[in-house]
PDB file of C-alpha atoms and ligand atoms in Angstrom:
ATOM      1  CA  MET I   1     -26.967 -11.532 -23.255  1.00  0.00           C
ATOM      2  CA  THR I   2     -28.241  -8.685 -21.831  1.00  0.00           C
ATOM      3  CA  ASP I   3     -27.122  -5.347 -23.217  1.00  0.00           C
ATOM      4  CA  ARG I   4     -25.437  -4.436 -20.107  1.00  0.00           C
ATOM      5  CA  LYS I   5     -23.920  -8.130 -19.602  1.00  0.00           C
ATOM      6  CA  GLU I   6     -22.418  -7.838 -23.270  1.00  0.00           C
ATOM      7  CA  GLN I   7     -20.811  -4.047 -22.473  1.00  0.00           C
ATOM      8  CA  LEU I   8     -19.334  -5.744 -19.107  1.00  0.00           C
ATOM      9  CA  ALA I   9     -17.861  -8.750 -21.162  1.00  0.00           C
ATOM     10  CA  ALA I  10     -16.631  -7.041 -23.337  1.00  0.00           C
ATOM     11  CA  ASN I  11     -15.241  -4.894 -21.085  1.00  0.00           C
ATOM     12  CA  LEU I  12     -13.859  -7.621 -19.143  1.00  0.00           C
ATOM     13  CA  ALA I  13     -12.182  -9.162 -22.265  1.00  0.00           C
ATOM     14  CA  LYS I  14     -10.591  -5.872 -22.936  1.00  0.00           C
ATOM     15  CA  VAL I  15      -9.023  -5.616 -19.380  1.00  0.00           C
ATOM     16  CA  GLU I  16      -8.192  -9.268 -19.514  1.00  0.00           C
ATOM     17  CA  GLU I  17      -6.089  -8.582 -22.493  1.00  0.00           C
ATOM     18  CA  ARG I  18      -4.509  -6.187 -21.164  1.00  0.00           C
ATOM     19  CA  ILE I  19      -3.170  -8.081 -17.972  1.00  0.00           C
ATOM     20  CA  THR I  20      -2.241 -10.716 -20.102  1.00  0.00           C
ATOM     21  CA  ALA I  21      -0.050  -8.330 -22.373  1.00  0.00           C
ATOM     22  CA  ALA I  22       1.109  -6.845 -19.239  1.00  0.00           C
ATOM     23  CA  CYS I  23       2.081 -10.176 -17.803  1.00  0.00           C
ATOM     24  CA  THR I  24       3.947 -11.404 -21.009  1.00  0.00           C
ATOM     25  CA  ALA I  25       5.948  -7.980 -21.013  1.00  0.00           C
ATOM     26  CA  ALA I  26       7.391  -8.881 -17.797  1.00  0.00           C
ATOM     27  CA  GLY I  27       7.486 -12.250 -18.152  1.00  0.00           C
ATOM     28  CA  ARG I  28       5.498 -13.204 -15.939  1.00  0.00           C
ATOM     29  CA  ASP I  29       2.685 -16.243 -15.790  1.00  0.00           C
ATOM     30  CA  ARG I  30      -1.062 -14.869 -15.774  1.00  0.00           C
ATOM     31  CA  SER I  31      -1.867 -16.565 -12.788  1.00  0.00           C
ATOM     32  CA  GLU I  32       0.402 -15.206 -10.699  1.00  0.00           C
ATOM     33  CA  VAL I  33      -2.196 -11.379 -11.153  1.00  0.00           C
ATOM     34  CA  THR I  34      -5.375 -11.861  -9.686  1.00  0.00           C
ATOM     35  CA  LEU I  35      -8.137  -9.089 -10.924  1.00  0.00           C
ATOM     36  CA  VAL I  36     -10.192  -7.494  -8.332  1.00  0.00           C
ATOM     37  CA  VAL I  37     -13.341  -5.557  -9.928  1.00  0.00           C
ATOM     38  CA  VAL I  38     -13.785  -2.434  -8.239  1.00  0.00           C
ATOM     39  CA  THR I  39     -17.934  -2.304  -8.124  1.00  0.00           C
ATOM     40  CA  LYS I  40     -18.332   1.095  -6.368  1.00  0.00           C
ATOM     41  CA  THR I  41     -21.350   3.172  -7.474  1.00  0.00           C
ATOM     42  CA  TYR I  42     -22.773   0.425  -9.486  1.00  0.00           C
ATOM     43  CA  PRO I  43     -25.532  -1.635  -8.747  1.00  0.00           C
ATOM     44  CA  ALA I  44     -26.262  -5.178  -7.205  1.00  0.00           C
ATOM     45  CA  SER I  45     -27.317  -6.097 -10.422  1.00  0.00           C
ATOM     46  CA  ASP I  46     -23.836  -5.424 -12.479  1.00  0.00           C
ATOM     47  CA  VAL I  47     -21.989  -7.598  -9.055  1.00  0.00           C
ATOM     48  CA  ARG I  48     -24.047 -10.522 -10.224  1.00  0.00           C
ATOM     49  CA  LEU I  49     -23.528 -10.127 -13.863  1.00  0.00           C
ATOM     50  CA  LEU I  50     -19.881  -9.643 -13.198  1.00  0.00           C
ATOM     51  CA  ALA I  51     -19.904 -12.986 -10.774  1.00  0.00           C
ATOM     52  CA  ASP I  52     -21.978 -14.574 -13.964  1.00  0.00           C
ATOM     53  CA  LEU I  53     -18.971 -13.989 -16.304  1.00  0.00           C
ATOM     54  CA  GLY I  54     -16.514 -15.028 -13.780  1.00  0.00           C
ATOM     55  CA  VAL I  55     -15.209 -12.614 -12.023  1.00  0.00           C
ATOM     56  CA  ARG I  56     -14.645 -14.160  -8.417  1.00  0.00           C
ATOM     57  CA  HIS I  57     -13.276 -11.073  -6.463  1.00  0.00           C
ATOM     58  CA  VAL I  58     -14.748  -7.415  -6.125  1.00  0.00           C
ATOM     59  CA  ALA I  59     -14.268  -4.504  -4.001  1.00  0.00           C
ATOM     60  CA  GLU I  60     -15.936  -1.511  -2.586  1.00  0.00           C
ATOM     61  CA  ASN I  61     -14.810   1.616  -0.505  1.00  0.00           C
ATOM     62  CA  ARG I  62     -17.733   2.504   0.925  1.00  0.00           C
ATOM     63  CA  ASP I  63     -19.841   0.428   3.687  1.00  0.00           C
ATOM     64  CA  GLN I  64     -22.825   2.276   3.734  1.00  0.00           C
ATOM     65  CA  ASP I  65     -22.960   1.181  -0.352  1.00  0.00           C
ATOM     66  CA  ALA I  66     -20.953  -2.235   0.081  1.00  0.00           C
ATOM     67  CA  ALA I  67     -23.171  -3.624   2.558  1.00  0.00           C
ATOM     68  CA  PRO I  68     -26.672  -4.104   1.244  1.00  0.00           C
ATOM     69  CA  LYS I  69     -24.665  -4.645  -2.266  1.00  0.00           C
ATOM     70  CA  ALA I  70     -22.989  -7.922  -0.562  1.00  0.00           C
ATOM     71  CA  ALA I  71     -26.381  -8.838   1.494  1.00  0.00           C
ATOM     72  CA  ALA I  72     -27.696  -8.968  -2.664  1.00  0.00           C
ATOM     73  CA  CYS I  73     -25.112 -11.125  -3.729  1.00  0.00           C
ATOM     74  CA  ALA I  74     -25.006 -13.404  -0.728  1.00  0.00           C
ATOM     75  CA  ASP I  75     -25.261 -16.645  -3.421  1.00  0.00           C
ATOM     76  CA  THR I  76     -22.583 -15.609  -5.743  1.00  0.00           C
ATOM     77  CA  PRO I  77     -19.480 -16.870  -5.061  1.00  0.00           C
ATOM     78  CA  LEU I  78     -17.625 -13.692  -4.895  1.00  0.00           C
ATOM     79  CA  THR I  79     -15.109 -12.761  -2.628  1.00  0.00           C
ATOM     80  CA  TRP I  80     -15.876  -8.891  -1.264  1.00  0.00           C
ATOM     81  CA  HIS I  81     -12.289  -6.675  -0.831  1.00  0.00           C
ATOM     82  CA  PHE I  82     -12.919  -3.504   1.200  1.00  0.00           C
ATOM     83  CA  VAL I  83     -10.062  -0.988  -0.425  1.00  0.00           C
ATOM     84  CA  GLY I  84     -11.660   2.771   1.679  1.00  0.00           C
ATOM     85  CA  GLN I  85     -10.764   4.466   4.423  1.00  0.00           C
ATOM     86  CA  LEU I  86     -12.435   1.985   7.404  1.00  0.00           C
ATOM     87  CA  GLN I  87     -14.032   3.692  10.304  1.00  0.00           C
ATOM     88  CA  THR I  88     -13.681   1.572  13.229  1.00  0.00           C
ATOM     89  CA  ASN I  89     -17.622   2.042  14.206  1.00  0.00           C
ATOM     90  CA  LYS I  90     -17.610   0.214  10.676  1.00  0.00           C
ATOM     91  CA  VAL I  91     -15.733  -2.763  11.410  1.00  0.00           C
ATOM     92  CA  ARG I  92     -18.287  -4.855  12.797  1.00  0.00           C
ATOM     93  CA  SER I  93     -20.623  -4.439   9.203  1.00  0.00           C
ATOM     94  CA  VAL I  94     -17.503  -4.417   7.001  1.00  0.00           C
ATOM     95  CA  LEU I  95     -16.230  -7.544   8.367  1.00  0.00           C
ATOM     96  CA  GLY I  96     -19.865  -9.296   7.779  1.00  0.00           C
ATOM     97  CA  TYR I  97     -18.966  -9.543   3.981  1.00  0.00           C
ATOM     98  CA  ALA I  98     -15.415  -8.716   3.528  1.00  0.00           C
ATOM     99  CA  ALA I  99     -12.955 -11.395   3.713  1.00  0.00           C
ATOM    100  CA  GLU I 100      -9.889  -9.025   2.630  1.00  0.00           C
ATOM    101  CA  VAL I 101      -9.796  -5.687   4.371  1.00  0.00           C
ATOM    102  CA  GLN I 102      -6.535  -4.183   2.248  1.00  0.00           C
ATOM    103  CA  SER I 103      -6.899  -0.477   3.741  1.00  0.00           C
ATOM    104  CA  VAL I 104      -5.456  -1.174   7.387  1.00  0.00           C
ATOM    105  CA  ASP I 105      -3.629   1.983   8.292  1.00  0.00           C
ATOM    106  CA  ARG I 106      -3.722   2.350  12.227  1.00  0.00           C
ATOM    107  CA  ALA I 107      -3.326   0.552  15.184  1.00  0.00           C
ATOM    108  CA  ARG I 108      -6.384   1.410  16.498  1.00  0.00           C
ATOM    109  CA  LEU I 109      -8.092  -0.411  13.232  1.00  0.00           C
ATOM    110  CA  VAL I 110      -6.550  -3.103  13.989  1.00  0.00           C
ATOM    111  CA  THR I 111      -7.085  -3.537  17.502  1.00  0.00           C
ATOM    112  CA  ALA I 112     -10.890  -2.819  16.175  1.00  0.00           C
ATOM    113  CA  LEU I 113     -10.765  -5.544  13.082  1.00  0.00           C
ATOM    114  CA  SER I 114      -8.689  -7.974  15.534  1.00  0.00           C
ATOM    115  CA  ARG I 115     -11.502  -8.135  18.322  1.00  0.00           C
ATOM    116  CA  GLU I 116     -14.891  -8.056  15.250  1.00  0.00           C
ATOM    117  CA  ALA I 117     -12.522 -11.393  14.146  1.00  0.00           C
ATOM    118  CA  VAL I 118     -12.498 -12.983  17.422  1.00  0.00           C
ATOM    119  CA  ARG I 119     -15.748 -12.401  18.296  1.00  0.00           C
ATOM    120  CA  THR I 120     -17.282 -14.143  14.944  1.00  0.00           C
ATOM    121  CA  GLY I 121     -14.604 -16.719  14.940  1.00  0.00           C
ATOM    122  CA  ARG I 122     -12.962 -15.676  11.510  1.00  0.00           C
ATOM    123  CA  GLU I 123      -9.833 -15.140   9.971  1.00  0.00           C
ATOM    124  CA  VAL I 124     -10.013 -11.747   8.232  1.00  0.00           C
ATOM    125  CA  GLY I 125      -7.071 -11.223   5.794  1.00  0.00           C
ATOM    126  CA  CYS I 126      -5.306  -7.964   5.684  1.00  0.00           C
ATOM    127  CA  LEU I 127      -2.996  -5.649   3.715  1.00  0.00           C
ATOM    128  CA  VAL I 128      -0.991  -2.501   4.986  1.00  0.00           C
ATOM    129  CA  GLN I 129      -2.424   0.326   3.146  1.00  0.00           C
ATOM    130  CA  VAL I 130       0.663   2.245   2.358  1.00  0.00           C
ATOM    131  CA  ALA I 131       0.444   6.195   1.186  1.00  0.00           C
ATOM    132  CA  LEU I 132       3.290   7.040  -0.641  1.00  0.00           C
ATOM    133  CA  ASP I 133       2.804  10.756  -0.627  1.00  0.00           C
ATOM    134  CA  ALA I 134       2.721  10.744   3.157  1.00  0.00           C
ATOM    135  CA  ASP I 135       5.392  13.163   5.544  1.00  0.00           C
ATOM    136  CA  GLU I 136       7.181  10.932   7.689  1.00  0.00           C
ATOM    137  CA  GLY I 137       4.957   9.531  10.521  1.00  0.00           C
ATOM    138  CA  ALA I 138       1.613  10.868   9.088  1.00  0.00           C
ATOM    139  CA  ARG I 139      -1.047   9.350   6.981  1.00  0.00           C
ATOM    140  CA  GLY I 140      -1.975  10.191   3.648  1.00  0.00           C
ATOM    141  CA  GLU I 141      -4.491  12.127   2.911  1.00  0.00           C
ATOM    142  CA  ARG I 142      -6.881   9.036   1.105  1.00  0.00           C
ATOM    143  CA  GLY I 143      -5.371   7.091   4.341  1.00  0.00           C
ATOM    144  CA  GLY I 144      -2.618   4.621   3.923  1.00  0.00           C
ATOM    145  CA  VAL I 145       0.487   4.952   6.672  1.00  0.00           C
ATOM    146  CA  GLY I 146       3.511   6.334   5.296  1.00  0.00           C
ATOM    147  CA  PRO I 147       6.514   4.309   4.727  1.00  0.00           C
ATOM    148  CA  ASP I 148       8.250   4.673   7.734  1.00  0.00           C
ATOM    149  CA  GLY I 149       5.265   3.441   9.458  1.00  0.00           C
ATOM    150  CA  VAL I 150       4.569  -0.418   7.446  1.00  0.00           C
ATOM    151  CA  ARG I 151       6.819  -2.448   9.786  1.00  0.00           C
ATOM    152  CA  GLU I 152       5.374  -1.820  13.185  1.00  0.00           C
ATOM    153  CA  LEU I 153       1.535  -1.959  11.876  1.00  0.00           C
ATOM    154  CA  ALA I 154       2.577  -5.127  10.046  1.00  0.00           C
ATOM    155  CA  ASP I 155       4.513  -6.822  12.919  1.00  0.00           C
ATOM    156  CA  LEU I 156       1.037  -5.483  14.980  1.00  0.00           C
ATOM    157  CA  LEU I 157      -1.077  -7.167  12.135  1.00  0.00           C
ATOM    158  CA  ALA I 158       0.760 -10.532  12.365  1.00  0.00           C
ATOM    159  CA  ALA I 159       0.224 -10.507  15.867  1.00  0.00           C
ATOM    160  CA  ALA I 160      -3.192  -9.580  16.197  1.00  0.00           C
ATOM    161  CA  GLU I 161      -5.473 -12.745  16.676  1.00  0.00           C
ATOM    162  CA  GLY I 162      -8.166 -13.759  14.135  1.00  0.00           C
ATOM    163  CA  LEU I 163      -6.021 -11.383  11.502  1.00  0.00           C
ATOM    164  CA  ARG I 164      -3.456 -12.640   9.177  1.00  0.00           C
ATOM    165  CA  LEU I 165      -1.016  -9.918   7.384  1.00  0.00           C
ATOM    166  CA  ASP I 166      -1.309 -10.901   3.619  1.00  0.00           C
ATOM    167  CA  GLY I 167       1.012  -7.914   2.149  1.00  0.00           C
ATOM    168  CA  LEU I 168       0.702  -4.786   0.981  1.00  0.00           C
ATOM    169  CA  MET I 169      -2.116  -2.011  -0.808  1.00  0.00           C
ATOM    170  CA  THR I 170      -1.258   1.247  -2.574  1.00  0.00           C
ATOM    171  CA  VAL I 171      -2.758   3.964  -4.521  1.00  0.00           C
ATOM    172  CA  ALA I 172      -0.594   5.683  -6.807  1.00  0.00           C
ATOM    173  CA  PRO I 173       0.093   9.038  -5.102  1.00  0.00           C
ATOM    174  CA  LEU I 174      -1.342  12.191  -7.107  1.00  0.00           C
ATOM    175  CA  SER I 175       0.879  14.497  -4.959  1.00  0.00           C
ATOM    176  CA  GLY I 176       4.325  14.281  -3.824  1.00  0.00           C
ATOM    177  CA  PRO I 177       7.609  13.242  -5.656  1.00  0.00           C
ATOM    178  CA  TYR I 178       5.499   9.820  -6.940  1.00  0.00           C
ATOM    179  CA  ALA I 179       2.950  12.197  -8.832  1.00  0.00           C
ATOM    180  CA  GLY I 180       2.698  11.137 -12.154  1.00  0.00           C
ATOM    181  CA  ARG I 181       5.323   8.216 -11.598  1.00  0.00           C
ATOM    182  CA  GLN I 182       3.605   5.219 -11.371  1.00  0.00           C
ATOM    183  CA  ARG I 183       6.468   3.146 -12.202  1.00  0.00           C
ATOM    184  CA  ALA I 184       8.657   4.543  -9.688  1.00  0.00           C
ATOM    185  CA  ALA I 185       5.754   4.513  -7.136  1.00  0.00           C
ATOM    186  CA  PHE I 186       5.153   0.884  -7.860  1.00  0.00           C
ATOM    187  CA  GLY I 187       8.858   0.048  -7.720  1.00  0.00           C
ATOM    188  CA  ARG I 188       8.917   1.680  -4.324  1.00  0.00           C
ATOM    189  CA  LEU I 189       5.884  -0.425  -3.081  1.00  0.00           C
ATOM    190  CA  MET I 190       7.877  -3.805  -4.171  1.00  0.00           C
ATOM    191  CA  ASP I 191      10.829  -2.566  -2.104  1.00  0.00           C
ATOM    192  CA  LEU I 192       8.797  -2.367   0.842  1.00  0.00           C
ATOM    193  CA  SER I 193       7.092  -5.736   0.113  1.00  0.00           C
ATOM    194  CA  THR I 194      10.462  -7.211  -0.746  1.00  0.00           C
ATOM    195  CA  ALA I 195      11.209  -5.837   3.203  1.00  0.00           C
ATOM    196  CA  LEU I 196       8.219  -7.247   4.585  1.00  0.00           C
ATOM    197  CA  ARG I 197       8.902 -10.765   3.416  1.00  0.00           C
ATOM    198  CA  SER I 198      11.989 -11.131   4.820  1.00  0.00           C
ATOM    199  CA  GLU I 199      10.205 -11.149   8.068  1.00  0.00           C
ATOM    200  CA  HIS I 200       6.692 -12.273   7.133  1.00  0.00           C
ATOM    201  CA  PRO I 201       7.309 -14.433   4.120  1.00  0.00           C
ATOM    202  CA  ALA I 202       3.655 -15.326   3.742  1.00  0.00           C
ATOM    203  CA  ALA I 203       2.873 -11.681   3.137  1.00  0.00           C
ATOM    204  CA  ASN I 204       3.038 -11.554  -0.102  1.00  0.00           C
ATOM    205  CA  MET I 205      -0.201  -9.963  -1.507  1.00  0.00           C
ATOM    206  CA  VAL I 206       1.028  -6.527  -4.051  1.00  0.00           C
ATOM    207  CA  SER I 207      -2.480  -5.095  -3.975  1.00  0.00           C
ATOM    208  CA  ALA I 208      -1.428  -1.791  -6.731  1.00  0.00           C
ATOM    209  CA  GLY I 209      -2.634  -0.606 -10.177  1.00  0.00           C
ATOM    210  CA  MET I 210      -5.891   0.196 -11.634  1.00  0.00           C
ATOM    211  CA  SER I 211      -7.857   1.237 -14.536  1.00  0.00           C
ATOM    212  CA  GLY I 212      -5.011   3.865 -15.946  1.00  0.00           C
ATOM    213  CA  ASP I 213      -1.898   2.301 -14.488  1.00  0.00           C
ATOM    214  CA  LEU I 214      -2.336  -1.874 -14.083  1.00  0.00           C
ATOM    215  CA  GLU I 215       0.567  -2.087 -16.697  1.00  0.00           C
ATOM    216  CA  GLU I 216       3.066  -0.229 -14.709  1.00  0.00           C
ATOM    217  CA  ALA I 217       1.818  -2.394 -11.518  1.00  0.00           C
ATOM    218  CA  VAL I 218       2.020  -5.717 -13.426  1.00  0.00           C
ATOM    219  CA  ALA I 219       5.279  -4.699 -14.497  1.00  0.00           C
ATOM    220  CA  ALA I 220       6.647  -3.783 -10.568  1.00  0.00           C
ATOM    221  CA  GLY I 221       5.297  -7.555  -9.671  1.00  0.00           C
ATOM    222  CA  ALA I 222       2.214  -6.344  -8.509  1.00  0.00           C
ATOM    223  CA  THR I 223      -0.009  -9.269  -7.166  1.00  0.00           C
ATOM    224  CA  HIS I 224      -3.306  -7.673  -7.281  1.00  0.00           C
ATOM    225  CA  VAL I 225      -4.595  -5.202  -9.648  1.00  0.00           C
ATOM    226  CA  ARG I 226      -7.710  -3.252  -8.709  1.00  0.00           C
ATOM    227  CA  VAL I 227     -10.135  -2.032 -11.554  1.00  0.00           C
ATOM    228  CA  GLY I 228     -13.234   0.151 -11.582  1.00  0.00           C
ATOM    229  CA  SER I 229     -13.864   2.168 -14.702  1.00  0.00           C
ATOM    230  CA  ALA I 230     -12.112   0.047 -17.005  1.00  0.00           C
ATOM    231  CA  VAL I 231     -14.884  -2.606 -16.410  1.00  0.00           C
ATOM    232  CA  LEU I 232     -18.369  -0.956 -15.376  1.00  0.00           C
ATOM    233  CA  GLY I 233     -17.387   2.555 -16.891  1.00  0.00           C
ATOM    234  CA  VAL I 234     -16.866   5.764 -16.158  1.00  0.00           C
ATOM    235  CA  ARG I 235     -17.848   6.404 -12.804  1.00  0.00           C
ATOM    236  CA  PRO I 236     -20.547   9.858 -12.538  1.00  0.00           C
ATOM    237  CA  GLY I 237     -18.788  12.618 -10.188  1.00  0.00           C
ATOM    238  CA  LEU I 238     -17.086  11.151  -7.534  1.00  0.00           C
ATOM    239  CA  GLY I 239     -15.961   7.939  -6.075  1.00  0.00           C
TER     240      GLY I 239
HETATM  241  C1  PLP V   1     -12.138   3.098  -7.164  1.00  0.00           C
HETATM  242  C2  PLP V   1     -10.894   2.859  -6.560  1.00  0.00           C
HETATM  243  C3  PLP V   1     -10.148   1.496  -7.808  1.00  0.00           C
HETATM  244  C4  PLP V   1     -10.239   1.152  -9.189  1.00  0.00           C
HETATM  245  O1  PLP V   1     -10.077   2.578  -9.699  1.00  0.00           O
HETATM  246  P1  PLP V   1     -10.497   2.910 -11.306  1.00  0.00           P
HETATM  247  O2  PLP V   1      -9.708   3.742 -11.744  1.00  0.00           O
HETATM  248  O3  PLP V   1     -11.708   2.991 -11.338  1.00  0.00           O
HETATM  249  O4  PLP V   1      -9.752   1.361 -12.176  1.00  0.00           O
HETATM  250  C5  PLP V   1      -9.016   1.011  -6.795  1.00  0.00           C
HETATM  251  N1  PLP V   1      -8.449   1.016  -5.652  1.00  0.00           N
HETATM  252  C6  PLP V   1      -9.461   1.942  -4.723  1.00  0.00           C
HETATM  253  C7  PLP V   1      -8.758   2.302  -3.888  1.00  0.00           C
HETATM  254  C8  PLP V   1     -10.453   2.523  -5.241  1.00  0.00           C
HETATM  255  O5  PLP V   1     -11.103   3.514  -4.618  1.00  0.00           O
END
């Protein structure tokens, strides 16, 4: 193995150990949690190594970086998730590679996603991104709809042609009442998920937890954790 492949393998093994330990502590089966590796800022060569090492789900947050990377990895069995703020003019490009859009946070985006899914004859999985730091009726600084807007957006998604409502996603807030309280934030997300599933039983995906807080997310009940730096290394600068 190359140095980089060995490094990624070692990091993946550590993350795998953390997920397994968190599942055990929570009395959950390891199979209940899917690892999504966030490959943003890292090259397609790393993504290919991850695929070789058995990773099956990867995520990106910027279409201009993700589109060429996904094209370079088109022959791998990877499923691509989009987790960033999404402008409607990028929808066509994103649906060229992403099977799951985790960051749906407004009605206009639902309309654009649905139109493109129908045009290409595909079904696209969607999560409502919840901003736990958003004021009533507002959107979060890093995207997401406030808790009071989840139901309306979920109903819209569920009724949209070409789209499949899969569940909820959140990023633990850096400000507001949940700042530094990941466990409470993820607990709130789970409550929202329970409410959602009472109307949309199949929408059982809960995407929460990153490198720094995946244990809290698994403890709360997350079905998908999105891990970047713990696998690929600390990103230089913002990203
Ligand atoms: C970057 C990113 C992650 C991964 O963060 P790490 O701290 O590197 O694990 C997860 N979710 C979203 C939405 C991201 O943008």
